[in-house]
Tab-separated table of C-alpha atoms and ligand atoms in Angstrom:
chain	number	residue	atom	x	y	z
A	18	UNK	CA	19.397	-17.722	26.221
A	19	UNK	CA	18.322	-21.420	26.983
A	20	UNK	CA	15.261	-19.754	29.236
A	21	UNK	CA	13.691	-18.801	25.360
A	22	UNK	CA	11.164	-21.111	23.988
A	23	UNK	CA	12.300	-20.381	19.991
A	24	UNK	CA	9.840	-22.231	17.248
A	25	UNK	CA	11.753	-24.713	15.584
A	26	UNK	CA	12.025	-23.959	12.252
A	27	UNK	CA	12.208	-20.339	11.191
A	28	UNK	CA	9.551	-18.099	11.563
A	29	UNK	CA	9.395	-16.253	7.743
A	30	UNK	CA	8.081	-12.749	7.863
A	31	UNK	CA	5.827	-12.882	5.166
A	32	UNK	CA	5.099	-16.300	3.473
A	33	UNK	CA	2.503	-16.731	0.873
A	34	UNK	CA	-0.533	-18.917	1.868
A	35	UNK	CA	-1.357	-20.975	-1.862
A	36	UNK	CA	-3.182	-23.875	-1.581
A	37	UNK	CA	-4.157	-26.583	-4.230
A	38	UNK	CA	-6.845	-24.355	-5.736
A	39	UNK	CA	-4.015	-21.858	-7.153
A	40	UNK	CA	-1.835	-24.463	-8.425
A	41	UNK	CA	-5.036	-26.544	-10.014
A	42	UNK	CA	-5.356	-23.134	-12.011
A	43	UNK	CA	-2.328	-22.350	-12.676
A	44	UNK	CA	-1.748	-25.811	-14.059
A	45	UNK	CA	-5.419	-25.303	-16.140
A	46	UNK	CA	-3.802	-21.775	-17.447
A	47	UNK	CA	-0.886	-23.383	-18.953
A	48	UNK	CA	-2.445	-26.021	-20.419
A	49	UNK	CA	-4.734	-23.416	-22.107
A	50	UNK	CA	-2.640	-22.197	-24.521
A	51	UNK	CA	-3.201	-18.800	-22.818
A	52	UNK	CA	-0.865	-17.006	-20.586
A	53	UNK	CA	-0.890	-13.638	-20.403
A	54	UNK	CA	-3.632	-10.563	-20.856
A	55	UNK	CA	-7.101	-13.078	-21.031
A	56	UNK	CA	-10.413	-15.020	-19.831
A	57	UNK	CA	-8.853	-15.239	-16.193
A	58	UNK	CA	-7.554	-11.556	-16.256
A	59	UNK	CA	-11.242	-10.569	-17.156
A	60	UNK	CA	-12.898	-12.803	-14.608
A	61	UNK	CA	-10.486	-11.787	-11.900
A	62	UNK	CA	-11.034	-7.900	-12.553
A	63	UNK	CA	-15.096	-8.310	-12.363
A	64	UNK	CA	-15.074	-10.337	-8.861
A	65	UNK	CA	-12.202	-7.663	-7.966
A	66	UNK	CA	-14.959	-5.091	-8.879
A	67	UNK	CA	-17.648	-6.777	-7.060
A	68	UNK	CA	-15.475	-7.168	-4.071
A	69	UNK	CA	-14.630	-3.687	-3.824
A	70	UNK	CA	-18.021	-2.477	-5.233
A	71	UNK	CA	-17.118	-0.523	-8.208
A	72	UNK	CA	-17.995	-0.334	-11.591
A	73	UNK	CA	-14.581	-0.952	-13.166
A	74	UNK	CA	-10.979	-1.320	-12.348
A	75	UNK	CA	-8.212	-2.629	-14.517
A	76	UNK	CA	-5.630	-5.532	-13.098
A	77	UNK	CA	-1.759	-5.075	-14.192
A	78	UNK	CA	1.349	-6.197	-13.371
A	79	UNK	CA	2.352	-4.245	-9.762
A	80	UNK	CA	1.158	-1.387	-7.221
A	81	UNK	CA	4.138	0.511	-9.052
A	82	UNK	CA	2.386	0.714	-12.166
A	83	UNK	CA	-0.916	1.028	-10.906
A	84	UNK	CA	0.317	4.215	-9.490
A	85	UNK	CA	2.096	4.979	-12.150
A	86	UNK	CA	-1.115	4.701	-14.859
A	87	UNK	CA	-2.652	7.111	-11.820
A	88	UNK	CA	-1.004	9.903	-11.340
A	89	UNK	CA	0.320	9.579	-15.685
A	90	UNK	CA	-3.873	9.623	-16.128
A	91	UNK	CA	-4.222	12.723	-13.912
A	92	UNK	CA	-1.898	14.165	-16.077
A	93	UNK	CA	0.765	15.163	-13.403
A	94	UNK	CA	3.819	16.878	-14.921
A	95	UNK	CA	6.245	19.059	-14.286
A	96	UNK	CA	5.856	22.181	-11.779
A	97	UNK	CA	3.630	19.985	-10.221
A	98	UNK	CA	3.845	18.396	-6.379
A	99	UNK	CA	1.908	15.887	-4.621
A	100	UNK	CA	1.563	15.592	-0.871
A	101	UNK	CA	2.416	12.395	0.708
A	102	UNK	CA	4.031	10.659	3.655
A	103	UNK	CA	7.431	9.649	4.003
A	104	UNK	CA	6.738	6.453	5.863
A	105	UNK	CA	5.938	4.507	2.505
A	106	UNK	CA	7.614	2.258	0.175
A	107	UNK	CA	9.395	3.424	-2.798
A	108	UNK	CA	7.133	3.234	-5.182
A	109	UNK	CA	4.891	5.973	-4.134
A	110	UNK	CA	7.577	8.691	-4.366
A	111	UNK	CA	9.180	7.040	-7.541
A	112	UNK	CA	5.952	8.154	-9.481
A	113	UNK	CA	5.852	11.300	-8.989
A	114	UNK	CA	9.754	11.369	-10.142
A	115	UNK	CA	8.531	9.322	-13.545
A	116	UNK	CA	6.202	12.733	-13.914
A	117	UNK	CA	8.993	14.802	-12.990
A	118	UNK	CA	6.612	16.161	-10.880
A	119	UNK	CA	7.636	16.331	-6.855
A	120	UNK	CA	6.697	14.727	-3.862
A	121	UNK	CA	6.205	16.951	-0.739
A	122	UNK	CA	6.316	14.719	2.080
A	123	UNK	CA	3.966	15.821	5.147
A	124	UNK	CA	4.795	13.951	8.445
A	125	UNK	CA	2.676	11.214	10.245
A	126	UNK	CA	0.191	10.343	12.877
A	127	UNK	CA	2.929	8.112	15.414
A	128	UNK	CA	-0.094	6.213	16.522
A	129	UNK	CA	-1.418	4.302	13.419
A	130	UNK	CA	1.849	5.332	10.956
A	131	UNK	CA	-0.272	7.171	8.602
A	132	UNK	CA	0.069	10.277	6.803
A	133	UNK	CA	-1.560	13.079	9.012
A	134	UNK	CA	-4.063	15.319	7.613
A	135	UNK	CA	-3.275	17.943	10.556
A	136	UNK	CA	0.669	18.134	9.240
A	137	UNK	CA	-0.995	17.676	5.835
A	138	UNK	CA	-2.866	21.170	6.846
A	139	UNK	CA	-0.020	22.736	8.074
A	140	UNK	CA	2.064	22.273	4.976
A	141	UNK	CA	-0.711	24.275	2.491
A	142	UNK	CA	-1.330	27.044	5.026
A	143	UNK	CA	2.502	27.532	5.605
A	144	UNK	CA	4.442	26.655	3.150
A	145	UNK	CA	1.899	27.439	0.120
A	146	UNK	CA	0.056	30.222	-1.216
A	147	UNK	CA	-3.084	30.804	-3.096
A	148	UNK	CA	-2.432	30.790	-7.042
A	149	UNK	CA	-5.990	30.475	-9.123
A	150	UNK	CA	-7.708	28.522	-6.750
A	151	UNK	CA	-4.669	25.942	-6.557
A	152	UNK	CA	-2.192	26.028	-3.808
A	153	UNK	CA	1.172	26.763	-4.962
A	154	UNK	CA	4.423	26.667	-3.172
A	155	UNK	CA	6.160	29.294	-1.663
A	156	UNK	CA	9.730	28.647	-2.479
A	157	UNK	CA	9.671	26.165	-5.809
A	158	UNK	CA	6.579	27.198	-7.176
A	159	UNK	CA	5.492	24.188	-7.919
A	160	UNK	CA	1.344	23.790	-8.003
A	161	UNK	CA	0.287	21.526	-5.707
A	162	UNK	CA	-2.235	19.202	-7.351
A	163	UNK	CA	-3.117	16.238	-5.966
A	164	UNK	CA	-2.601	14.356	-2.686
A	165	UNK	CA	-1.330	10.861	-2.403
A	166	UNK	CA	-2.485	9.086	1.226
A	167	UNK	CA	-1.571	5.333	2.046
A	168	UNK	CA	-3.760	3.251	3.948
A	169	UNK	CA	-0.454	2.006	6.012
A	170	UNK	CA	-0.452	-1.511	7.061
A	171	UNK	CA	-4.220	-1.690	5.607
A	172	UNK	CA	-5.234	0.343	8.792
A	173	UNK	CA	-7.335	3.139	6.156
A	174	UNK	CA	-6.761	6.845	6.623
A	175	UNK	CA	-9.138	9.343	7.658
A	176	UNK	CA	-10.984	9.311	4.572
A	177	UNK	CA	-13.121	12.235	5.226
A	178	UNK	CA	-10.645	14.324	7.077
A	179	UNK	CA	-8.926	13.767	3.540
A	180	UNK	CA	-11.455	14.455	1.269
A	181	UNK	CA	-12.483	17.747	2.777
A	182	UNK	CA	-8.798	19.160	2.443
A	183	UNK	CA	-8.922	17.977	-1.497
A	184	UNK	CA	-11.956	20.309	-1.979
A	185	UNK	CA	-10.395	22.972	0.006
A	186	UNK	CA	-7.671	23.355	-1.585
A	187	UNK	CA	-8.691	21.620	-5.018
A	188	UNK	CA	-6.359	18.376	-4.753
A	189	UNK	CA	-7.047	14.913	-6.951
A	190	UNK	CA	-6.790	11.747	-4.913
A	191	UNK	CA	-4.608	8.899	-5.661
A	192	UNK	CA	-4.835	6.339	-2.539
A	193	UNK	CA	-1.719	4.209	-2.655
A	194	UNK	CA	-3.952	0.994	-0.594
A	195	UNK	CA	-0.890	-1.560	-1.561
A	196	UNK	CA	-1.472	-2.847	1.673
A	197	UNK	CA	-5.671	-2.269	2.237
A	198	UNK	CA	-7.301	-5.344	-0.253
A	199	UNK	CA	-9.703	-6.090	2.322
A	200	UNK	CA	-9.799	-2.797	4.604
A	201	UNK	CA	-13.206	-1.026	5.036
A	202	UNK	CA	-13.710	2.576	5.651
A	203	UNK	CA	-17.220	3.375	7.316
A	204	UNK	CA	-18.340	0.173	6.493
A	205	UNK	CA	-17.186	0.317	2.980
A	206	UNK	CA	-14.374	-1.287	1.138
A	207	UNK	CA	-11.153	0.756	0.429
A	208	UNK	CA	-11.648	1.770	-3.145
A	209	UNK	CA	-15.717	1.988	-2.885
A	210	UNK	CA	-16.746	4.928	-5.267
A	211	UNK	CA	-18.727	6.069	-2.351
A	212	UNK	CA	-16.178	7.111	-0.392
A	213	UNK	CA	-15.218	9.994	-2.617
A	214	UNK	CA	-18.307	11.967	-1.081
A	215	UNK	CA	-20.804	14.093	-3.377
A	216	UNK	CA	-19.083	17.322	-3.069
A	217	UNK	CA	-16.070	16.428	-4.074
A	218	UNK	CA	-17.481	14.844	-7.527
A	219	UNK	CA	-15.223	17.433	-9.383
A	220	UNK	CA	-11.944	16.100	-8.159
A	221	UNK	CA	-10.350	13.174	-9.871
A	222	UNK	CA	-9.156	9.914	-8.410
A	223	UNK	CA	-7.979	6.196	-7.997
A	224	UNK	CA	-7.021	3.822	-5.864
A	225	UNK	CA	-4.559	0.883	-6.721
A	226	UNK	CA	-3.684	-1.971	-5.068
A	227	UNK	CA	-0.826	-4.660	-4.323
A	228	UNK	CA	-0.429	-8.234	-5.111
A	229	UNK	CA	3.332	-8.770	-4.605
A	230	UNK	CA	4.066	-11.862	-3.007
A	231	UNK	CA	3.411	-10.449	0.920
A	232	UNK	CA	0.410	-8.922	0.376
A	233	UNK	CA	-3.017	-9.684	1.914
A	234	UNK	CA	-4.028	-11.356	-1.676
A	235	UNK	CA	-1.087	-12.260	-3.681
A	236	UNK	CA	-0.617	-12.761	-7.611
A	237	UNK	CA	3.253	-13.409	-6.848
A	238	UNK	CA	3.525	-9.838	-8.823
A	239	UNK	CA	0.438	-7.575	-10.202
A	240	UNK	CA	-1.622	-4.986	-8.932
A	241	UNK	CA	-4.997	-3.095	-9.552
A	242	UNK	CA	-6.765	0.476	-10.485
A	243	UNK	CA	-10.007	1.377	-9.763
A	244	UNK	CA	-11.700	4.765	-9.301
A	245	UNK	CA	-14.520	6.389	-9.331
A	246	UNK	CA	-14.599	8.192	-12.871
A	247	UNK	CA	-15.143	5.360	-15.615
A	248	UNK	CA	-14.206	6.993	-18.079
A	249	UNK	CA	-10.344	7.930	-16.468
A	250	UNK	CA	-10.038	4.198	-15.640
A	251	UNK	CA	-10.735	3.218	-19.068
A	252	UNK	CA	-8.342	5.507	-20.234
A	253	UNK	CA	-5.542	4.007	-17.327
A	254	UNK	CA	-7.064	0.457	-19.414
A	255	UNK	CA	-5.657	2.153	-22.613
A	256	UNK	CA	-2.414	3.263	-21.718
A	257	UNK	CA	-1.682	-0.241	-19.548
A	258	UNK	CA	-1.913	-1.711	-22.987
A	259	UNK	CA	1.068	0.297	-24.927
A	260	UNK	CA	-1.703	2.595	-25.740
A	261	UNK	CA	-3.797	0.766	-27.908
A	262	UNK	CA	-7.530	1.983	-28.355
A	263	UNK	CA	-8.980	-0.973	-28.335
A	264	UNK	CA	-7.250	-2.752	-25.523
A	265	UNK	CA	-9.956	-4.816	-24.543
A	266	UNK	CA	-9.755	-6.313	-27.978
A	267	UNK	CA	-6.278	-6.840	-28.111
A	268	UNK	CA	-5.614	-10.089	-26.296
A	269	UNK	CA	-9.286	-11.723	-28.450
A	270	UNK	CA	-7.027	-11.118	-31.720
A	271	UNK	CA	-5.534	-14.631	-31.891
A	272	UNK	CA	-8.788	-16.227	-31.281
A	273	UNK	CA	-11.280	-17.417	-34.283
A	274	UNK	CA	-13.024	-14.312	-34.839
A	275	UNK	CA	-10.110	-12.532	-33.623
A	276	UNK	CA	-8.686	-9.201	-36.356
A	277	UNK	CA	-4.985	-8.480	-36.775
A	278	UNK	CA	-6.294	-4.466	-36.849
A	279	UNK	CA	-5.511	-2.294	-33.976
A	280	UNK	CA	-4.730	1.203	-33.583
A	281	UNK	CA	-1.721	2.897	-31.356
A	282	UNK	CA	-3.560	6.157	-30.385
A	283	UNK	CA	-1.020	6.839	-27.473
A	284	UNK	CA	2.402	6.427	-26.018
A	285	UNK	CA	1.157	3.821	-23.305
A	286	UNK	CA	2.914	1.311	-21.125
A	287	UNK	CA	3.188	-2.638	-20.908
A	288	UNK	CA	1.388	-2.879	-17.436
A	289	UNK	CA	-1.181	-5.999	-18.120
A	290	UNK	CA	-1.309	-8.527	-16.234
A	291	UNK	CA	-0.995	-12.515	-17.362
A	292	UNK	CA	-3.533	-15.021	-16.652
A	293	UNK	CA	-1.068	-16.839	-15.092
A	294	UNK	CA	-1.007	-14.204	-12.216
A	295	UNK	CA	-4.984	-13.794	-12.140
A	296	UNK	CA	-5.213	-17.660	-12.079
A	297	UNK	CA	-3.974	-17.498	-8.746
A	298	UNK	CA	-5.880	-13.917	-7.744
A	299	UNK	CA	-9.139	-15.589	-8.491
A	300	UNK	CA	-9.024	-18.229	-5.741
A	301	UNK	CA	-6.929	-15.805	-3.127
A	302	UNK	CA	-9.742	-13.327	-3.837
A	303	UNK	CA	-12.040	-15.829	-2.275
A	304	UNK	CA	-9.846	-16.608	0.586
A	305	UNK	CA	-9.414	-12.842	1.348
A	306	UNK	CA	-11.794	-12.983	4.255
A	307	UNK	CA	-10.690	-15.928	5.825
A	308	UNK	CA	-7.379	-14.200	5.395
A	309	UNK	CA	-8.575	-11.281	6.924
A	310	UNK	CA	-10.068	-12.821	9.969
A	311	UNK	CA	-6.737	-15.215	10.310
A	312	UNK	CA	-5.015	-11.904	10.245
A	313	UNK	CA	-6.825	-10.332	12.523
A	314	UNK	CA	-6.363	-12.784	15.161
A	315	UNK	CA	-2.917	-13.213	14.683
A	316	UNK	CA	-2.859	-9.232	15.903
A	317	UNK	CA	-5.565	-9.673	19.031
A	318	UNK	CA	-2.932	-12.527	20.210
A	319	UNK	CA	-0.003	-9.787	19.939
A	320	UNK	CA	-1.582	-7.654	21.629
A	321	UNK	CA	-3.000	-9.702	24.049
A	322	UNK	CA	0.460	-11.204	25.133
A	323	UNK	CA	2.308	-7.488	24.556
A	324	UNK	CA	-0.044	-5.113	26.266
A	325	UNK	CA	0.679	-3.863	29.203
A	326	UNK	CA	4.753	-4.174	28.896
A	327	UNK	CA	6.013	-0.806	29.907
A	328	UNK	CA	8.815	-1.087	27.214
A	329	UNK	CA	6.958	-1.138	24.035
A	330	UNK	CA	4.161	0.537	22.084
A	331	UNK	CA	1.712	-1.905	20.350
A	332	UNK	CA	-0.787	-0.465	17.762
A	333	UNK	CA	-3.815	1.524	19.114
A	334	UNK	CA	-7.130	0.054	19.023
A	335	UNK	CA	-8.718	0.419	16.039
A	336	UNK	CA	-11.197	3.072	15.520
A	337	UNK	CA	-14.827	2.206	15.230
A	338	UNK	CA	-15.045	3.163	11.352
A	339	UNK	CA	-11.771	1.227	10.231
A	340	UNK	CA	-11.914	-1.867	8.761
A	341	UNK	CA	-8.506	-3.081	9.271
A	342	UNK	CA	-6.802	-5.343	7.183
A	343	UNK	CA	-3.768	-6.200	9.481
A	344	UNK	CA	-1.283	-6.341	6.788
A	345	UNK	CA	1.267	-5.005	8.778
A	346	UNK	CA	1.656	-5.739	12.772
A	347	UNK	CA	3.940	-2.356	14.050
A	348	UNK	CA	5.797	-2.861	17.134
A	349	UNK	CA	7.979	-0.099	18.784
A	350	UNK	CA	10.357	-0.122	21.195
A	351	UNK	CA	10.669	2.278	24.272
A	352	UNK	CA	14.544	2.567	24.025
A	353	UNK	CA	15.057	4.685	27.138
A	354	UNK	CA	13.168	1.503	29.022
A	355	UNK	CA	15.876	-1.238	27.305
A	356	UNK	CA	19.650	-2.014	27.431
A	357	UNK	CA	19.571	-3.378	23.477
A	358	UNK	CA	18.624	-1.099	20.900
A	359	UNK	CA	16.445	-1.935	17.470
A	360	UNK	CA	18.574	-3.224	15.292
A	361	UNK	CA	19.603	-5.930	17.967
A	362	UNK	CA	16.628	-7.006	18.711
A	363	UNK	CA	16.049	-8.040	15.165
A	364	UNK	CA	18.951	-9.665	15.511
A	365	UNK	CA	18.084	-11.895	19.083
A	366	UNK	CA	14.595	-12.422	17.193
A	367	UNK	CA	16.343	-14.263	13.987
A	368	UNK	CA	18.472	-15.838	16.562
A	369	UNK	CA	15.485	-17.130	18.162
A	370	UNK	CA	13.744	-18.343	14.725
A	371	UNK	CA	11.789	-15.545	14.176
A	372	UNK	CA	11.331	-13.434	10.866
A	373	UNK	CA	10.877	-9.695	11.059
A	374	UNK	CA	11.195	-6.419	9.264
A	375	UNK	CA	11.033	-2.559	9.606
A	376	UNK	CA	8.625	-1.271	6.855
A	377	UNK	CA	9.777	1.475	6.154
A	378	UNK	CA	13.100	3.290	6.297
A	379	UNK	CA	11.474	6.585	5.552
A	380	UNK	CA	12.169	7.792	1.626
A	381	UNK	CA	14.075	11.172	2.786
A	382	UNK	CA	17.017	8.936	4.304
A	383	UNK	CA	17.509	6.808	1.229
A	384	UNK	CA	20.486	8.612	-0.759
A	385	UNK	CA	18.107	9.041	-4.381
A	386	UNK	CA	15.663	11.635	-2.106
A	387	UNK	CA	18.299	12.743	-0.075
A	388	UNK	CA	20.295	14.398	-2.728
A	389	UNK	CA	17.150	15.830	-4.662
A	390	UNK	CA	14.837	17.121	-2.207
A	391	UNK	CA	15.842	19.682	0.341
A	392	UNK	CA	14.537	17.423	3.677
A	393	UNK	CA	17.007	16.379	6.449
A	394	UNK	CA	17.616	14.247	9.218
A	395	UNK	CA	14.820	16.091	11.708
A	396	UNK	CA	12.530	17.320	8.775
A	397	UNK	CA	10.071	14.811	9.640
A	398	UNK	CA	10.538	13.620	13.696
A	399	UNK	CA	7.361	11.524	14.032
A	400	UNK	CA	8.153	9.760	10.722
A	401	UNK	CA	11.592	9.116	11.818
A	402	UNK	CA	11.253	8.190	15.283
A	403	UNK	CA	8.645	5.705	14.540
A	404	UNK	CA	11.162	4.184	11.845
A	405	UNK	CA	13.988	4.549	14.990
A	406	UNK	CA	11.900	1.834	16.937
A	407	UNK	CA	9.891	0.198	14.716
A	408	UNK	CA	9.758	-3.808	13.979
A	409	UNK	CA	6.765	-5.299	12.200
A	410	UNK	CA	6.381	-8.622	13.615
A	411	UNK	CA	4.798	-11.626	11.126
A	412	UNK	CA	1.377	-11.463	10.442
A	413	UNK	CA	0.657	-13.877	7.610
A	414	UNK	CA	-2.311	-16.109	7.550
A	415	UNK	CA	0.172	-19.030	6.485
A	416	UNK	CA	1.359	-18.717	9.842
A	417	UNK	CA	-0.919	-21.091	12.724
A	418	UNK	CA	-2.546	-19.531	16.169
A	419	UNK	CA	0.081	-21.542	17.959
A	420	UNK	CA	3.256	-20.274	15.997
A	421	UNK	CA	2.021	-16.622	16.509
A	422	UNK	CA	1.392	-16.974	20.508
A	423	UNK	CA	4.907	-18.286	20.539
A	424	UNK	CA	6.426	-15.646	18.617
A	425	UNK	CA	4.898	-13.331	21.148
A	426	UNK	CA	6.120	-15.298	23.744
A	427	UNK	CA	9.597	-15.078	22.300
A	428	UNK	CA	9.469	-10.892	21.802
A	429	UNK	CA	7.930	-10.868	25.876
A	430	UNK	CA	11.011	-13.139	26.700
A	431	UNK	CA	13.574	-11.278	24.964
A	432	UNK	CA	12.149	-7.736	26.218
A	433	UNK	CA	12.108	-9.462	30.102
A	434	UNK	CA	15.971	-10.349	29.525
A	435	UNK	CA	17.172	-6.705	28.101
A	436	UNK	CA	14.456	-4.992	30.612
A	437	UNK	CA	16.893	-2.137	32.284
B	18	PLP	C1	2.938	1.441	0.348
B	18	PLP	C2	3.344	0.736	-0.896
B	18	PLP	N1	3.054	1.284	-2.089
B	18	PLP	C3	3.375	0.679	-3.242
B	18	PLP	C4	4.015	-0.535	-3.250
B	18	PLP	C5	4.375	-1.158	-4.574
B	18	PLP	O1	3.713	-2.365	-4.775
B	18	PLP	P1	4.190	-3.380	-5.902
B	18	PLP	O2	5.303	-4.191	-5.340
B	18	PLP	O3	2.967	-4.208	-6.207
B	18	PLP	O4	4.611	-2.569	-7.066
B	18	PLP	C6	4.346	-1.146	-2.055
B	18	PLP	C7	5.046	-2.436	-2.059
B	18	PLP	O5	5.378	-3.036	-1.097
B	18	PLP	C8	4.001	-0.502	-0.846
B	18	PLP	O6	4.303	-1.058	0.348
């Protein structure tokens, strides 16, 4: 394939972008004396709050356990579901499982890969019935209490549309926005307390957020809760800290006017996060935009260079209300129009120095859902045929203009050689 102008070194999907600002701080936390739960934790959780607009939040050690601290706070147990989308990452699902509660999976919208309140709609009226108010299922029984949307890719979901089927039907909201740190909805950050409108004051929720290594801000691990209700999100503070009433107090204990007292009230987690990790949130926090915008472009060069080829689907505009956050760049293939299927172009694109990835293999195909819910191969046809074509090209601000025009030269190049 000598006609292929491949980058030179290998294009990595996802690399962090850290610059000496992190590592100054880092360096400045461990000469401290203080690593974990402390000053830097606190600092990064009130410019997390101001960035988001909210009154509190609590920072901890993954998405995972943000989630978890969510749906444990809402108090979701068994006999209970939770609607969300197959087209997530473990983690989501997992949750529920820790609750023994159950996910119910609804399928998605094939244009922006997010869970689609018109299946989510069709799924209460059909396959649930009215019990108190609440919907319950048909055939398990189970009361359906709460609804569980990502903001896939950081391209937010219909907020609204959402919102109004939670009051319908009398659903909590946890928003899984791993991927939506800098995504607005109407003009408002994901995780704003405003977008939980007036009439829906009643129903509970949170939103958490990701800072794994890929992610639009990055704490290498650690993650973030924030809601609405202060009161729920200090008790998610609580049981992030084993449980411990006073958790706020827990980490000033070794300092001068620190006390060795503190009370266990409840059987909580170990979910902080270290100062190490916030040393390195506070300064990405403040690149976020830049990020954003670096992002951003990265995607208008995509599509620039990929519109208009007959033999793949690039991501819709975005909608006038969505702040998008261009975590994830979705490509799909039209299949019928090539002679190579998915899989080998992923294959041709390493070959050619270029990093990719297919977020995500959707959670009824992976063996531990498979054999405990009853969904099948078909259950779910946009959610699987969007996986069946699907490569998410790199986005990451790490990566220059130039390397990203040439990546999209490569994935036109490629698609003009395997063109039927
Ligand atoms: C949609 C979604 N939810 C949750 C998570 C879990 O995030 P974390 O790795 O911070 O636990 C991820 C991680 O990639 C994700 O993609």
């Amino acid at each position: 394939m000598g006609t292929i102008n491949a980058p030179e070194k290998f294009v990595a999907f996802a690399p962090p972008l850290m610059g000496d600002e992190e590592i100054n701080e880092v360096a400045d936390t461990l000469r401290s004396g203080w690593l974990t739960t402390g000053p830097k934790t606190e600092k990064f959780e009130k410019s997390l709050c101001e960035y988001i607009g909210t009154n509190k939040g609590v920072p901890v050690n993954s998405c995972t356990s943000a989630l978890h601290l969510a749906v444990h706070t809402l108090g979701l147990g068994p006999g209970q579901g939770v609607i969300t989308t197959p087209l997530t990452f473990a983690s989501t699902a997992h949750v529920i499982m820790y609750q023994q509660a159950r996910p119910y999976f609804a399928d998605i919208d094939p244009e922006t890969g997010n869970l689609d309140p018109v299946e989510v709609r069709r799924f209460l009226e059909t396959e649930c019935e009215d019990f108190n108010g609440r919907p319950r299922h048909k055939l398990t029984g189970d009361l359906i209490t709460t609804l569980m949307p990502v903001h896939y890719g950081g391209h937010a979901v219909d907020l609204e549309e959402f919102w109004q089927i939670a009051v319908k039907y009398n659903l909590n909201m946890v928003e899984d926005a791993a991927h939506a740190i800098g995504s607005r909805y109407k003009n408002l950050p994901i995780g704003h307390p405003e977008l939980r409108p007036e009439e829906a004051s009643h129903l509970k929720s949170f939103t958490t957020f990701s800072f794994y290594a890929t992610k639009n801000l990055s704490t290498g691990e650690g993650g973030f809760i924030s809601g609405p209700d202060d009161g729920l999100v200090e008790r998610a503070r609580v049981m992030s800290m084993y449980g411990i009433s006073d958790s706020r107090r827990i980490w000033g204990r070794y300092s001068p006017k620190g006390t060795w007292v503190y009370d266990v009230a409840d059987l909580g987690f170990k979910y902080n996060m270290m100062d190490i990790q916030a040393a390195l949130g506070l300064h990405q926090l403040a690149k976020l935009p830049d990020f954003i915008s670096r992002r951003a472009a990265h995607a208008e060069t995509y599509n620039k260079v990929l519109s208009g080829l007959e033999d793949l689907v690039i991501p819709p505009k975005t909608k006038p209300d969505i702040g998008h956050a261009w975590h994830l760049y979705p490509l799909r293939l039209k299949p019928e129009a090539l002679k190579i299927g998915r899989d080998e172009f992923i294959e041709t694109l390493r070959d050619h120095n270029v990093g990719s990835s297919v977020l995500f293999i959707p959670l009824h195909y992976h063996s531990y859902y498979r054999d405990r819910l009853e969904y099948q191969e078909g259950s779910f046809p946009q959610a699987e045929n969007f996986f069946k074509n699907l490569i998410n090209l790199p986005v990451a601000p790490a990566h220059s203009p130039e390397l990203i025009r040439q990546v999209a030269e490569v994935v036109a190049a490629i698609l003009e050689k395997h063109r039927k």
